[in-house]
Short mmCIF file of C-alpha atoms and ligand atoms in Angstrom, two decimals:
data_model
loop_
_atom_site.label_atom_id
_atom_site.label_comp_id
_atom_site.label_asym_id
_atom_site.label_seq_id
_atom_site.Cartn_x
_atom_site.Cartn_y
_atom_site.Cartn_z
CA MET A 1 -110.70 -23.44 49.63
CA SER A 2 -107.74 -21.02 49.30
CA ALA A 3 -106.79 -19.37 46.06
CA GLU A 4 -103.23 -20.99 46.57
CA TYR A 5 -103.12 -23.87 44.91
CA ALA A 6 -100.72 -24.39 41.89
CA LEU A 7 -103.22 -27.00 40.46
CA ALA A 8 -106.60 -28.51 41.41
CA GLY A 9 -109.56 -31.12 40.26
CA ARG A 10 -112.92 -30.21 40.06
CA GLY A 11 -115.07 -32.92 39.89
CA LEU A 12 -112.76 -34.65 37.67
CA HIS A 13 -114.45 -37.47 35.91
CA ARG A 14 -112.94 -39.41 33.29
CA GLN A 15 -114.84 -42.97 31.86
CA PHE A 16 -113.41 -45.23 29.64
CA GLY A 17 -115.49 -47.39 26.68
CA SER A 18 -118.99 -47.75 26.86
CA GLY A 19 -121.99 -49.93 27.47
CA ALA A 20 -120.96 -52.85 28.47
CA ASN A 21 -117.19 -52.04 28.65
CA GLU A 22 -117.50 -48.75 30.45
CA VAL A 23 -115.36 -47.83 33.21
CA HIS A 24 -115.34 -44.84 35.67
CA ALA A 25 -111.93 -45.00 36.42
CA LEU A 26 -112.39 -41.61 37.95
CA ALA A 27 -115.62 -40.47 39.58
CA GLY A 28 -115.54 -37.00 40.47
CA VAL A 29 -112.52 -35.82 42.38
CA ASP A 30 -111.58 -32.33 43.50
CA PHE A 31 -108.44 -31.34 45.58
CA GLU A 32 -106.03 -28.57 45.60
CA ALA A 33 -102.31 -29.24 45.25
CA LYS A 34 -100.31 -26.24 46.64
CA PRO A 35 -96.85 -24.48 46.08
CA GLY A 36 -94.44 -26.61 48.84
CA ALA A 37 -96.86 -29.24 49.52
CA LEU A 38 -96.07 -32.69 48.54
CA THR A 39 -99.54 -34.43 48.06
CA VAL A 40 -99.44 -38.39 47.54
CA VAL A 41 -102.13 -39.94 46.02
CA ARG A 42 -102.72 -43.42 47.29
CA GLY A 43 -104.99 -46.48 46.74
CA PRO A 44 -105.38 -50.10 45.40
CA SER A 45 -104.14 -50.86 42.00
CA GLY A 46 -106.96 -49.93 39.51
CA SER A 47 -108.35 -47.38 41.85
CA GLY A 48 -107.68 -44.42 39.13
CA LYS A 49 -104.10 -43.19 40.39
CA THR A 50 -102.48 -43.11 37.02
CA THR A 51 -105.70 -41.80 35.27
CA LEU A 52 -105.98 -38.81 37.94
CA LEU A 53 -101.90 -38.00 37.25
CA ASN A 54 -102.77 -38.10 33.62
CA LEU A 55 -105.60 -35.66 33.81
CA LEU A 56 -103.52 -32.82 35.68
CA GLY A 57 -100.49 -33.48 33.56
CA GLY A 58 -102.22 -32.48 30.45
CA LEU A 59 -101.96 -36.29 29.07
CA ASP A 60 -105.11 -37.09 29.04
CA ARG A 61 -108.26 -35.06 29.17
CA PRO A 62 -111.71 -35.45 31.82
CA THR A 63 -114.77 -36.58 30.50
CA SER A 64 -116.16 -34.25 32.78
CA GLY A 65 -115.06 -31.76 35.24
CA GLN A 66 -111.27 -29.56 35.16
CA ALA A 67 -108.06 -29.56 35.84
CA VAL A 68 -107.03 -25.56 36.66
CA LEU A 69 -104.04 -24.09 37.26
CA GLY A 70 -102.72 -21.59 39.98
CA ASP A 71 -103.52 -18.59 37.33
CA GLY A 72 -107.13 -19.80 36.52
CA ARG A 73 -106.30 -21.37 33.16
CA VAL A 74 -108.32 -24.71 32.58
CA LEU A 75 -106.45 -27.43 30.79
CA SER A 76 -109.23 -28.98 28.71
CA ASP A 77 -110.22 -25.64 27.73
CA LEU A 78 -106.75 -25.49 25.93
CA SER A 79 -105.05 -26.15 22.57
CA GLU A 80 -102.97 -29.35 22.16
CA SER A 81 -100.05 -26.85 21.49
CA GLU A 82 -100.81 -24.81 24.53
CA VAL A 83 -101.11 -28.15 26.99
CA LEU A 84 -97.73 -28.89 25.41
CA ALA A 85 -96.27 -25.56 26.35
CA ILE A 86 -97.49 -25.72 29.37
CA ARG A 87 -96.17 -29.55 29.96
CA ARG A 88 -92.73 -28.12 28.75
CA GLU A 89 -92.52 -24.97 31.03
CA SER A 90 -94.64 -25.38 34.48
CA ILE A 91 -94.90 -29.51 34.65
CA GLY A 92 -91.96 -31.84 35.76
CA TYR A 93 -92.38 -35.34 35.19
CA VAL A 94 -90.79 -38.40 37.03
CA PHE A 95 -91.68 -41.92 35.83
CA GLN A 96 -91.44 -45.08 37.51
CA SER A 97 -89.18 -46.74 35.00
CA PHE A 98 -87.31 -43.74 35.16
CA GLY A 99 -87.50 -43.09 31.59
CA LEU A 100 -83.83 -42.00 31.00
CA ILE A 101 -82.19 -42.70 27.05
CA PRO A 102 -79.93 -45.05 27.45
CA VAL A 103 -77.33 -43.61 25.31
CA LEU A 104 -77.36 -40.22 26.66
CA SER A 105 -75.01 -39.42 29.93
CA ALA A 106 -77.03 -38.22 33.01
CA THR A 107 -75.70 -34.65 31.83
CA GLU A 108 -77.07 -35.21 28.41
CA ASN A 109 -80.56 -36.56 29.57
CA ILE A 110 -81.14 -33.62 32.02
CA GLU A 111 -81.12 -31.14 29.01
CA VAL A 112 -83.40 -32.80 27.11
CA PRO A 113 -86.23 -30.44 28.37
CA LEU A 114 -84.24 -27.41 27.99
CA ARG A 115 -83.30 -27.80 24.23
CA LEU A 116 -87.18 -28.53 23.84
CA LEU A 117 -87.65 -25.01 25.27
CA ASP A 118 -84.65 -23.54 23.39
CA THR A 119 -82.54 -22.06 26.52
CA PRO A 120 -79.15 -20.85 25.58
CA ALA A 121 -76.30 -23.36 26.17
CA LYS A 122 -74.52 -21.17 28.80
CA GLU A 123 -77.70 -21.10 30.76
CA ARG A 124 -78.06 -24.87 30.00
CA ASP A 125 -74.90 -25.79 31.55
CA GLU A 126 -75.83 -23.85 34.54
CA ARG A 127 -79.34 -25.29 35.16
CA VAL A 128 -77.79 -28.71 34.73
CA ALA A 129 -75.12 -28.37 36.84
CA GLU A 130 -77.42 -26.89 39.44
CA VAL A 131 -79.94 -29.61 39.56
CA LEU A 132 -76.89 -32.44 39.34
CA ASP A 133 -75.91 -31.06 42.69
CA LEU A 134 -79.45 -30.85 43.84
CA VAL A 135 -79.95 -34.33 43.55
CA GLY A 136 -76.46 -35.73 45.18
CA LEU A 137 -74.88 -36.37 41.56
CA GLY A 138 -72.31 -33.76 40.96
CA ARG A 139 -69.45 -36.58 40.03
CA HIS A 140 -71.99 -38.82 37.88
CA GLY A 141 -72.84 -36.50 34.92
CA HIS A 142 -71.04 -38.24 32.24
CA GLN A 143 -72.47 -41.75 33.36
CA ARG A 144 -74.82 -43.52 31.20
CA PRO A 145 -78.02 -44.87 32.87
CA TYR A 146 -76.49 -48.56 32.93
CA GLU A 147 -73.95 -47.15 34.93
CA LEU A 148 -75.42 -45.75 37.53
CA SER A 149 -77.72 -47.78 40.27
CA GLY A 150 -81.37 -47.49 40.33
CA GLY A 151 -81.59 -44.85 42.78
CA GLN A 152 -79.07 -43.18 40.83
CA GLN A 153 -81.12 -43.64 37.77
CA GLN A 154 -84.13 -41.79 39.50
CA ARG A 155 -82.17 -38.98 40.58
CA VAL A 156 -81.36 -38.31 37.02
CA GLY A 157 -85.21 -38.56 36.32
CA ILE A 158 -85.78 -35.94 39.54
CA ALA A 159 -82.96 -33.58 38.18
CA ARG A 160 -84.96 -33.79 34.42
CA ALA A 161 -87.71 -33.17 35.89
CA LEU A 162 -86.57 -29.91 38.14
CA VAL A 163 -84.53 -28.48 35.39
CA SER A 164 -86.99 -26.48 33.90
CA ARG A 165 -88.03 -25.04 37.46
CA PRO A 166 -91.53 -25.92 36.77
CA ARG A 167 -93.80 -25.28 39.28
CA ILE A 168 -95.79 -28.78 39.37
CA VAL A 169 -93.93 -31.89 39.58
CA ILE A 170 -95.71 -35.25 39.11
CA ALA A 171 -94.35 -38.37 39.88
CA ASP A 172 -96.16 -41.71 39.41
CA GLU A 173 -95.09 -44.83 41.61
CA PRO A 174 -91.38 -43.18 40.82
CA THR A 175 -89.98 -45.54 43.72
CA GLY A 176 -92.12 -48.51 42.29
CA GLN A 177 -88.79 -50.13 40.71
CA LEU A 178 -86.33 -49.41 43.93
CA ASP A 179 -85.71 -51.60 46.95
CA SER A 180 -87.15 -50.31 50.13
CA THR A 181 -83.51 -48.30 51.36
CA THR A 182 -83.39 -46.81 48.14
CA ALA A 183 -86.79 -45.79 48.26
CA ALA A 184 -86.90 -44.43 51.32
CA THR A 185 -83.66 -41.84 50.25
CA ILE A 186 -85.69 -40.81 46.93
CA MET A 187 -89.02 -40.29 48.79
CA ASP A 188 -86.80 -37.90 51.56
CA LEU A 189 -84.89 -36.30 48.18
CA LEU A 190 -88.24 -35.57 46.77
CA THR A 191 -90.30 -34.62 49.79
CA GLN A 192 -87.07 -31.82 50.95
CA LEU A 193 -87.22 -30.30 47.15
CA THR A 194 -90.58 -29.85 46.93
CA HIS A 195 -90.27 -27.88 50.37
CA GLN A 196 -86.95 -26.08 49.40
CA GLU A 197 -87.94 -25.18 45.83
CA SER A 198 -91.69 -24.42 46.75
CA ILE A 199 -93.00 -26.94 44.24
CA ALA A 200 -96.79 -28.39 44.08
CA ALA A 201 -95.52 -32.21 44.07
CA ILE A 202 -97.91 -35.23 43.54
CA VAL A 203 -97.17 -38.45 43.89
CA ALA A 204 -98.99 -41.50 43.06
CA THR A 205 -97.72 -44.69 45.41
CA HIS A 206 -98.71 -46.89 47.79
CA ASP A 207 -95.60 -46.88 49.53
CA THR A 208 -96.66 -45.98 53.07
CA LEU A 209 -93.28 -44.46 53.45
CA LEU A 210 -94.23 -41.44 51.20
CA ILE A 211 -97.71 -41.07 53.06
CA ASP A 212 -95.91 -40.35 56.37
CA ARG A 213 -93.96 -37.33 54.71
CA ALA A 214 -97.06 -35.90 52.66
CA ASP A 215 -98.61 -32.64 53.36
CA GLU A 216 -101.68 -34.02 52.06
CA VAL A 217 -103.02 -37.47 51.48
CA ILE A 218 -105.53 -38.25 48.45
CA GLU A 219 -107.23 -41.70 48.91
CA LEU A 220 -109.04 -43.04 46.09
CA HIS A 221 -110.83 -46.53 45.96
CA GLN A 222 -112.68 -47.29 42.53
CA GLY A 223 -112.14 -43.99 41.37
CA GLU A 224 -113.66 -41.96 44.07
CA ARG A 225 -111.84 -39.63 46.81
CA VAL A 226 -112.56 -41.77 50.23
CA SER A 227 -110.46 -39.77 52.65
CA GLY A 228 -107.40 -37.34 53.09
N1 ADP B 1 -106.75 -46.43 28.29
C1 ADP B 1 -108.14 -47.20 29.49
N2 ADP B 1 -108.95 -47.87 29.02
C2 ADP B 1 -109.75 -48.60 29.30
N3 ADP B 1 -109.59 -48.67 30.87
C3 ADP B 1 -108.71 -47.99 31.48
C4 ADP B 1 -107.53 -47.09 30.61
N4 ADP B 1 -106.97 -46.77 31.52
C5 ADP B 1 -106.85 -46.97 32.91
N5 ADP B 1 -108.53 -47.97 32.52
C6 ADP B 1 -109.11 -48.30 33.61
O1 ADP B 1 -109.17 -47.46 34.69
C7 ADP B 1 -109.40 -47.91 36.29
C8 ADP B 1 -108.13 -46.72 36.86
O2 ADP B 1 -106.80 -47.43 36.45
P1 ADP B 1 -105.27 -46.34 36.77
O3 ADP B 1 -105.86 -45.34 36.66
O4 ADP B 1 -104.39 -47.23 36.01
O5 ADP B 1 -105.30 -47.22 38.31
P2 ADP B 1 -104.33 -46.83 38.63
O6 ADP B 1 -102.96 -46.25 38.33
O7 ADP B 1 -104.66 -46.58 40.24
O8 ADP B 1 -103.68 -48.47 39.20
C9 ADP B 1 -108.49 -49.31 35.70
O9 ADP B 1 -110.10 -50.06 36.20
C10 ADP B 1 -108.34 -49.52 34.93
O10 ADP B 1 -108.33 -50.78 33.97
MG1 MG B 2 -101.28 -46.49 37.51
#
């Protein structure tokens, strides 16, 4: 396996509950997500997609196995505050339900990660303008989420994920709430930005549209990788 990965899973295993309630949500998954590559995680509902993404994003810790960053650091060996810093600086998240703050404009929503990083105001403004353009919303920055279509809201979600210039973007069913035409344009945008910005993108979906665009497919079935 090449060392050119941004994030890798090594024998990732996550068990929930014990005894009669024991669930092996993930049962030893290996893979590498490379910069500039779109890695799609697919599989039926309950197959472990969200569990895998949570382990990779540092939102959860594995029962055994490791999530390893490109620089060799193992997420589960780090403290909560170290993981939080990595999440803020190096990982962008895109959510199925967009996750926007309703009382904030698109611009203000996109600024949130930079405020958490104490980015100076001038640089913040420049970066927000840049990502608004990247997602094709240059003239919509003043609008609040309810004044935007679902597809536009997800563009704001993508802009917010990219504004800290993360090496890794994780998206859990990002088009799950969009109609198929809008979903296709969001998929195209994610694919284009992944290549253009050299991001390692890991996207869970059961949308076959995205599978055609994937550089790598991880297919899960009952917590195990079955092909791809
Ligand atoms: N916090 C939890 N407690 C107990 N079981 C869980 C928990 N999270 C997920 N599971 C179980 O793990 C399995 C995989 O779930 P999930 O990763 O959400 O699948 P997917 O995202 O592919 O639908 C399912 O059987 C689910 O019920
Ligand atoms: Mg899920």
